[in-house]
Coordinates of C-alpha atoms in Angstrom, one line a residue:
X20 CA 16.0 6.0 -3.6
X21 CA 14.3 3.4 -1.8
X22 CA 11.1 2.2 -3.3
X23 CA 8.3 0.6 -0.2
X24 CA 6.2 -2.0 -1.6
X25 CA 2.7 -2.4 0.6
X26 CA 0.3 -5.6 1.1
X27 CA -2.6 -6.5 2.6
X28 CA -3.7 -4.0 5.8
X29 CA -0.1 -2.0 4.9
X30 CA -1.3 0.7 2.7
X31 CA 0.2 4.6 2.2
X32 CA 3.0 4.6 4.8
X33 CA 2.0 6.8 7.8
X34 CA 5.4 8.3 8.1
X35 CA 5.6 8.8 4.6
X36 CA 5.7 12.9 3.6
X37 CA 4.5 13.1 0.4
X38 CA 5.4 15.6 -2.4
X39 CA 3.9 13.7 -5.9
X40 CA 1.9 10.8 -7.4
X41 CA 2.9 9.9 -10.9
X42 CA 1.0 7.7 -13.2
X43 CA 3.6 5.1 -15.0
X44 CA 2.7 3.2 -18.5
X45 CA 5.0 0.2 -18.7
X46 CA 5.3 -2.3 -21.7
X47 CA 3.4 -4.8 -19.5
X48 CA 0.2 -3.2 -18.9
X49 CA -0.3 -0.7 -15.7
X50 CA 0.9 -1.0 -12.3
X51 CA -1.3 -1.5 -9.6
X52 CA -1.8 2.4 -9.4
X53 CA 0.1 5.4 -9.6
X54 CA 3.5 5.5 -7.8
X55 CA 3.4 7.8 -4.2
X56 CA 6.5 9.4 -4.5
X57 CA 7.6 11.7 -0.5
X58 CA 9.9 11.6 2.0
X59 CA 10.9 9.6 5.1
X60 CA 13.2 11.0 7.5
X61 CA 14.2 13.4 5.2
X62 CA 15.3 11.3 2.5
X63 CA 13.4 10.5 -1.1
X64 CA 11.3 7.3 -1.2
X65 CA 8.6 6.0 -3.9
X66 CA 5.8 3.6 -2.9
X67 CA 3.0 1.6 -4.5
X68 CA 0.1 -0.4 -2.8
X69 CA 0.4 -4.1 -4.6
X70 CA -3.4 -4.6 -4.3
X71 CA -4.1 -0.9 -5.3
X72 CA -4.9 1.4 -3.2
X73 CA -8.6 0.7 -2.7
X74 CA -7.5 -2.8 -2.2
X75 CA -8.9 -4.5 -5.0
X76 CA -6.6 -6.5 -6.8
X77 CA -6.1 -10.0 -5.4
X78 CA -2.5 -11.6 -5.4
X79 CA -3.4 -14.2 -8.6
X80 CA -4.3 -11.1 -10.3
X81 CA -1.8 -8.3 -9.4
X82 CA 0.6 -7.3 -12.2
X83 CA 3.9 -7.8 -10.6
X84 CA 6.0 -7.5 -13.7
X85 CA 4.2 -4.0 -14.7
X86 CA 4.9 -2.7 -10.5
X87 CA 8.7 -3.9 -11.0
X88 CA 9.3 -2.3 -14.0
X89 CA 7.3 1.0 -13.3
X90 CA 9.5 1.0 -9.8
X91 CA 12.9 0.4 -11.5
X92 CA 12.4 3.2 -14.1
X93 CA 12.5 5.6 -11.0
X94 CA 16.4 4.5 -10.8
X95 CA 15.6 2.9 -7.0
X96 CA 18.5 1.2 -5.8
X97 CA 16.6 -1.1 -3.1
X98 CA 12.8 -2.5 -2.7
X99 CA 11.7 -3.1 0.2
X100 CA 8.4 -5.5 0.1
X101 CA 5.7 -5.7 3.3
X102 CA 3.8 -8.4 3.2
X103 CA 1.4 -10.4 5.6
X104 CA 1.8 -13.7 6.3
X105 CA 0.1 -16.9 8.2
X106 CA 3.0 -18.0 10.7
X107 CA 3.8 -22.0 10.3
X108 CA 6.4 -21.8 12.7
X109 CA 6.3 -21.8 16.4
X110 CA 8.5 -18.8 17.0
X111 CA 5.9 -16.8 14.2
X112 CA 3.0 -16.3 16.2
X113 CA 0.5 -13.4 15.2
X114 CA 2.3 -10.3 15.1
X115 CA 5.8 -11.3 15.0
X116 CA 8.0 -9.3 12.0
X117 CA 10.3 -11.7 9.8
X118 CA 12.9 -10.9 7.8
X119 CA 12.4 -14.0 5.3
X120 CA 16.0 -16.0 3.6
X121 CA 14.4 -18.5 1.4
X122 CA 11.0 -19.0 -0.8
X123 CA 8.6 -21.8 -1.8
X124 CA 6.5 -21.3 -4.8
X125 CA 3.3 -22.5 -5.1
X126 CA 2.0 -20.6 -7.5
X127 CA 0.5 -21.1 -11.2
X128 CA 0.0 -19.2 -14.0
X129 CA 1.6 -15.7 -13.0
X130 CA 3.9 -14.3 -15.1
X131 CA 7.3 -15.0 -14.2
X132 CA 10.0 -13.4 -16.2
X133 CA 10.5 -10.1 -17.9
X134 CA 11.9 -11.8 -20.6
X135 CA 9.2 -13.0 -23.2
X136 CA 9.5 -15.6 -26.1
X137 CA 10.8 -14.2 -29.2
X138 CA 11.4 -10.7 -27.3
X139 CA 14.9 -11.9 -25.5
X140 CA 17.1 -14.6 -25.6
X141 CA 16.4 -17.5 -23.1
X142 CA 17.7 -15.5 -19.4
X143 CA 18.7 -17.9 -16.6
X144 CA 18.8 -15.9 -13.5
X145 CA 20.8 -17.0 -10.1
X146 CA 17.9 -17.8 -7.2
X147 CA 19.8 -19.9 -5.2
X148 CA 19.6 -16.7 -2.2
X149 CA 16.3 -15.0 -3.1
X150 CA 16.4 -11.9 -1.1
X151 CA 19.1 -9.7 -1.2
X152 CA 22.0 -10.6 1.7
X153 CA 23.0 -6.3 2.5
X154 CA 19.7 -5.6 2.5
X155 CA 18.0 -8.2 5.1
X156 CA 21.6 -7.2 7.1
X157 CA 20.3 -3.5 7.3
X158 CA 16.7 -4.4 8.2
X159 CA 17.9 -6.5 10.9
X160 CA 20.2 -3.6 12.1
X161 CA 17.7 -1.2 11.4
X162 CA 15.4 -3.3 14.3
X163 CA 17.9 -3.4 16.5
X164 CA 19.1 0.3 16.4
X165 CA 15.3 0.8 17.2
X166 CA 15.2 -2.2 19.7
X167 CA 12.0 -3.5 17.0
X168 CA 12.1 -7.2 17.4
X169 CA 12.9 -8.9 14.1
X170 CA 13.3 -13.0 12.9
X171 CA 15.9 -13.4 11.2
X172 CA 15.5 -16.1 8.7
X173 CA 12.5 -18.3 7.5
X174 CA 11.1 -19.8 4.3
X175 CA 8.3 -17.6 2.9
X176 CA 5.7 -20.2 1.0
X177 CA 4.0 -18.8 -1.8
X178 CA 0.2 -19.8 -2.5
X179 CA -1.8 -19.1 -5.4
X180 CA -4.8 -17.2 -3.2
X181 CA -7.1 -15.7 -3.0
X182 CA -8.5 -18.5 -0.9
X183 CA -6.8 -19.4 2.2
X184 CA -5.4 -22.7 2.6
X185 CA -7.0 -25.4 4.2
X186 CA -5.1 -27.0 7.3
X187 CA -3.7 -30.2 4.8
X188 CA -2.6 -28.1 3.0
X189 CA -0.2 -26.1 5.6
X190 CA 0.6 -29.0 6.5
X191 CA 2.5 -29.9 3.5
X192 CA 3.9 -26.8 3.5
X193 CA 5.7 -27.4 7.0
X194 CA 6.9 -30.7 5.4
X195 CA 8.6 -28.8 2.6
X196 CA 10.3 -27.0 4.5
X197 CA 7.9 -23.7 4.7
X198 CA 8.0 -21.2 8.0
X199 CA 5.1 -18.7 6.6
X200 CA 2.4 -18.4 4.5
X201 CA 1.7 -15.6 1.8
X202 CA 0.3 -15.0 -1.4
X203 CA 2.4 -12.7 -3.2
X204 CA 6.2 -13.3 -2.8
X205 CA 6.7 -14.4 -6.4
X206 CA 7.2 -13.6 -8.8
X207 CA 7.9 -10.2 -7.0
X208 CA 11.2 -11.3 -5.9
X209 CA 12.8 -13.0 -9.4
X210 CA 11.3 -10.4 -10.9
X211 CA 13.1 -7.7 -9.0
X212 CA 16.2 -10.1 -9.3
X213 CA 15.8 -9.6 -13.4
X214 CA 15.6 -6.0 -12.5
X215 CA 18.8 -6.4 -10.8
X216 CA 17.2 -4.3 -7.9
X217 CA 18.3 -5.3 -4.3
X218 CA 15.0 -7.0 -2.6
X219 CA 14.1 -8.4 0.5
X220 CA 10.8 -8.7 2.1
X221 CA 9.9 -7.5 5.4
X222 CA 6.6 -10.3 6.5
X223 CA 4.0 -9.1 9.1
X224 CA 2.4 -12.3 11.0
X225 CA -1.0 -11.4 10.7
X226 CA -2.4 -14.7 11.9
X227 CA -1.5 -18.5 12.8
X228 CA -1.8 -20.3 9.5
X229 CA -4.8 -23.1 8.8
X230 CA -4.5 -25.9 11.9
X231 CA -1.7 -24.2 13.1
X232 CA -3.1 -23.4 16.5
X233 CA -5.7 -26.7 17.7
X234 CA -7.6 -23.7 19.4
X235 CA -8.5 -21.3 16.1
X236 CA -11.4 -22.8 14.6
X237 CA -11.3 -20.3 11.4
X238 CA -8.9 -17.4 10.7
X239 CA -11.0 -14.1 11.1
X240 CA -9.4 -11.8 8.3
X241 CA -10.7 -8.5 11.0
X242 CA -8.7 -9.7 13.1
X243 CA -5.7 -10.7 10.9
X244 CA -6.1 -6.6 9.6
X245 CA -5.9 -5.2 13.3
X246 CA -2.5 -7.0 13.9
X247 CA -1.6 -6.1 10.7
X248 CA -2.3 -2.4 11.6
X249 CA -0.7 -2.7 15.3
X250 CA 2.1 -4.3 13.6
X251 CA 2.8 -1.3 11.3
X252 CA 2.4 1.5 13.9
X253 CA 4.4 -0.7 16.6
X254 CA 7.3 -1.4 14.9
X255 CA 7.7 -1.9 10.6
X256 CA 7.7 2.1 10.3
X257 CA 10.2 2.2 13.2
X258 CA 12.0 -0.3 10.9
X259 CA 12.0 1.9 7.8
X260 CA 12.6 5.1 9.2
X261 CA 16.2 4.1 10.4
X262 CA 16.6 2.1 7.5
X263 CA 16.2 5.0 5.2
X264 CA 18.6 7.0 7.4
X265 CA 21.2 4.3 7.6
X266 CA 21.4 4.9 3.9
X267 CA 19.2 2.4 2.2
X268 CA 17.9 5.4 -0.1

């Protein structure tokens, strides 16, 4: 079964048929709401808003180790994560989809293993490729079968949020390397890679990133939600239907 992770603007899955909701304890506190469990294209998928599904959990705060593990007890074999994302580069203007290969982490303070002091022995996991290779391969295949432009490739550059970066800022980021902008990419992804879960993330530009563009004097987060939306409706669902049919259920 494949298990849809939503973001920002990508709540409840329109072409998502659903048959339950199920409320999941986990050893690490609870989720960020029940789990949506229904159908797409006739095959069984599970899905859970990562901000809640009023939207009110912002990315510092979101319990990614307690929506991993209340995902994984399902017995998914991939996740799929939707994110939005400030594009860096000049090919990831707004409204571009990006199938992500590589991570910068930002971030502070966020739990980032499943594997606690005194709990487990010391766990080293391989991150060298952090998103799963056969998965981004169907995605990409999945846009093509429905003629969906997709990037393949990018670095995905985790920030602590909820603020927005200022324009120095992204600007360091390009110099390390960084393509996009987001706010919660990790630990969702080594944590799913503890989980031994196939994972790759599937990035909606919703906006050019801080002094990106000379000509955007501030980043209106209405607008960044409208691409968002169009975004979802003109092509990511497209994307998941005929990924869940090519078998990545």
């Amino acid at each position: 079964m494949l298990a849809l992770i939503g973001g920002t603007g990508a709540g409840q899955p329109a072409n998502l048929q659903i048959t339950n909701r199920l409320v999941v304890r986990t050893p690490y506190g609870d989720p960020s709401g029940a789990l949506t469990f229904g159908e797409v294209a006739g095959r069984p998928v599970v899905f859970i808003a990562r901000h809640g599904y009023g939207h009110t959990i912002p990315p510092h705060l979101i319990n990614y180790r307690a929506n991993i593990w209340a995902l994984t007890q399902q017995h998914v074999t991939h996740i799929v994560a939707i994110a939005s994302v400030g594009g860096i580069r000049a090919d990831m203007s707004p409204g571009t989809l990006v199938v992500p290969d590589q991570i910068l982490d930002y971030t502070w303070g966020r739990k980032q293993t499943m594997f606690e002091v005194g709990e487990h022995p010391v766990t080293h996991v391989d991150f060298t490729e952090p998103y799963n290779a056969e998965l981004r391969a169907a995605m990409l295949d999945a846009a093509q079968q429905t003629q969906v432009k997709l990037v393949d490739g990018g670095t995905y550059a985790c920030t602590q949020g909820p603020r927005l970066e200022t324009a120095a800022e992204i600007r360091r980021i390009q110099n390390d390397g960084g393509d996009m902008v987001g706010m919660t990419g990790m630990p969702e992804a080594v944590l799913a890679r503890e989980a031994g879960v196939p994972y790759a993330t599937l990035a909606v530009v919703s906006n050019w990133a801080a002094g990106v563009n000379t000509s955007q004097k501030r980043i209106v987060m209405e607008d960044a939600s409208e691409i968002v939306r169009q975004s979802l409706s003109g092509g990511v669902y497209e994307i998941l239907s005929q990924l869940v049919k090519q078998g990545q259920s």
